[in-house]
């Protein structure tokens, strides 16, 4: 995987993504390609479960397990019948997409989330589960947008009112990067701040940015696809090594590669420049994968 780039600016490119992506060989099987567990979606947002699962499958995973609410399961299996329902062996986890945040999150969902985080597998934490970050026993990648970043910072013990963080994020590109890097240091994990120019940072100074996307990606559900994509690549990485051997810089390269795939898929789906949906983005992920690895 690429070396950390310290404080020098670095734009994540197709060749960087290609160094992380893995094409299966004749010796592979579903477990060697990685298994990811997703606790995503809710009765209010069932589509988030479908889209995150779709993102994981389309990014090249060996198996997807889905652990959400029973009422949502038929939607997931109807769209992706390959999906396994229930817990079991997994190399990585994704949780939070389409889930209610505290204090509105129900106790059952919170218990399931805490159980996943206590398992010690590397986890992608999104949206409604961001407040649970301190409970993770394994390495984490958090995926907030601007409005969710204060939740991550508060969970890490960083001060500052929400408005102060918002001001810093929009003050300048340099200040925005500083906020993300200091959050990664406080978290002890990888921060992926979503946006037109997505930033990824790991503790200790490693960072990069991704700008492969198009404005049409600013639509509901695309973040759910991204969470599933990151989870799939993370599980594949762990399956080829082990969760103990996956360091934070390697997690950061996985997150950056997933963001590159996601943005490239958005560009492919939008074609000459037309509206797209989140499902369009997920369906274009294989073409984005091929663009990096050809």
CSV table of N, CA and C in Angstrom, one decimal, residues 212-217 263-277 280-281 284:
chain,number,residue,atom,x,y,z
A,212,UNK,N,-12.8,13.0,-7.1
A,212,UNK,CA,-13.2,12.3,-8.3
A,212,UNK,C,-14.7,12.5,-8.6
A,213,UNK,N,-15.5,12.9,-7.6
A,213,UNK,CA,-16.9,13.0,-7.7
A,213,UNK,C,-17.4,14.1,-8.5
A,214,UNK,N,-18.7,14.1,-8.7
A,214,UNK,CA,-19.5,15.2,-9.4
A,214,UNK,C,-20.6,15.7,-8.5
A,215,UNK,N,-21.0,16.9,-8.8
A,215,UNK,CA,-22.1,17.5,-7.9
A,215,UNK,C,-23.4,16.7,-7.9
A,216,UNK,N,-23.6,15.9,-8.9
A,216,UNK,CA,-24.8,15.0,-8.9
A,216,UNK,C,-24.8,14.0,-7.7
A,217,UNK,N,-23.6,13.8,-7.1
A,217,UNK,CA,-23.6,12.9,-6.0
A,217,UNK,C,-24.2,13.5,-4.7
A,263,UNK,N,-16.6,8.2,-5.9
A,263,UNK,CA,-16.7,9.4,-6.8
A,263,UNK,C,-16.6,9.1,-8.2
A,264,UNK,N,-15.7,8.1,-8.6
A,264,UNK,CA,-15.6,7.7,-10.0
A,264,UNK,C,-16.9,7.1,-10.5
A,265,UNK,N,-17.5,6.3,-9.6
A,265,UNK,CA,-18.8,5.7,-10.0
A,265,UNK,C,-19.9,6.7,-10.2
A,266,UNK,N,-19.9,7.8,-9.4
A,266,UNK,CA,-20.8,8.9,-9.6
A,266,UNK,C,-20.6,9.6,-10.9
A,267,UNK,N,-19.3,9.8,-11.3
A,267,UNK,CA,-19.0,10.4,-12.6
A,267,UNK,C,-19.5,9.5,-13.7
A,268,UNK,N,-19.2,8.2,-13.6
A,268,UNK,CA,-19.7,7.2,-14.7
A,268,UNK,C,-21.2,7.2,-14.8
A,269,UNK,N,-21.9,7.2,-13.6
A,269,UNK,CA,-23.3,7.1,-13.6
A,269,UNK,C,-23.9,8.4,-14.2
A,270,UNK,N,-23.3,9.5,-14.0
A,270,UNK,CA,-23.8,10.8,-14.5
A,270,UNK,C,-23.6,11.0,-15.9
A,271,UNK,N,-22.7,10.3,-16.5
A,271,UNK,CA,-22.5,10.4,-18.0
A,271,UNK,C,-22.1,11.8,-18.4
A,272,UNK,N,-22.8,12.3,-19.4
A,272,UNK,CA,-22.5,13.6,-19.9
A,272,UNK,C,-22.9,14.7,-18.9
A,273,UNK,N,-23.7,14.3,-17.9
A,273,UNK,CA,-24.1,15.3,-16.9
A,273,UNK,C,-25.6,15.3,-16.7
A,274,UNK,N,-26.1,14.2,-16.1
A,274,UNK,CA,-27.6,14.1,-15.9
A,274,UNK,C,-27.8,13.6,-14.5
A,275,UNK,N,-29.0,13.8,-13.9
A,275,UNK,CA,-29.3,13.4,-12.6
A,275,UNK,C,-29.1,11.9,-12.3
A,276,UNK,N,-28.7,11.5,-11.1
A,276,UNK,CA,-28.4,10.1,-10.8
A,276,UNK,C,-29.0,9.9,-9.4
A,277,UNK,N,-29.3,8.6,-9.1
A,277,UNK,CA,-29.7,8.2,-7.7
A,277,UNK,C,-28.6,7.4,-7.1
A,280,UNK,N,-27.9,4.2,-8.7
A,280,UNK,CA,-27.1,4.3,-9.9
A,280,UNK,C,-25.6,4.3,-9.6
A,281,UNK,N,-25.2,5.0,-8.5
A,281,UNK,CA,-23.8,5.0,-8.1
A,281,UNK,C,-23.3,3.6,-7.7
A,284,UNK,N,-22.7,1.5,-10.6
A,284,UNK,CA,-21.5,1.9,-11.4
A,284,UNK,C,-20.2,1.5,-10.8
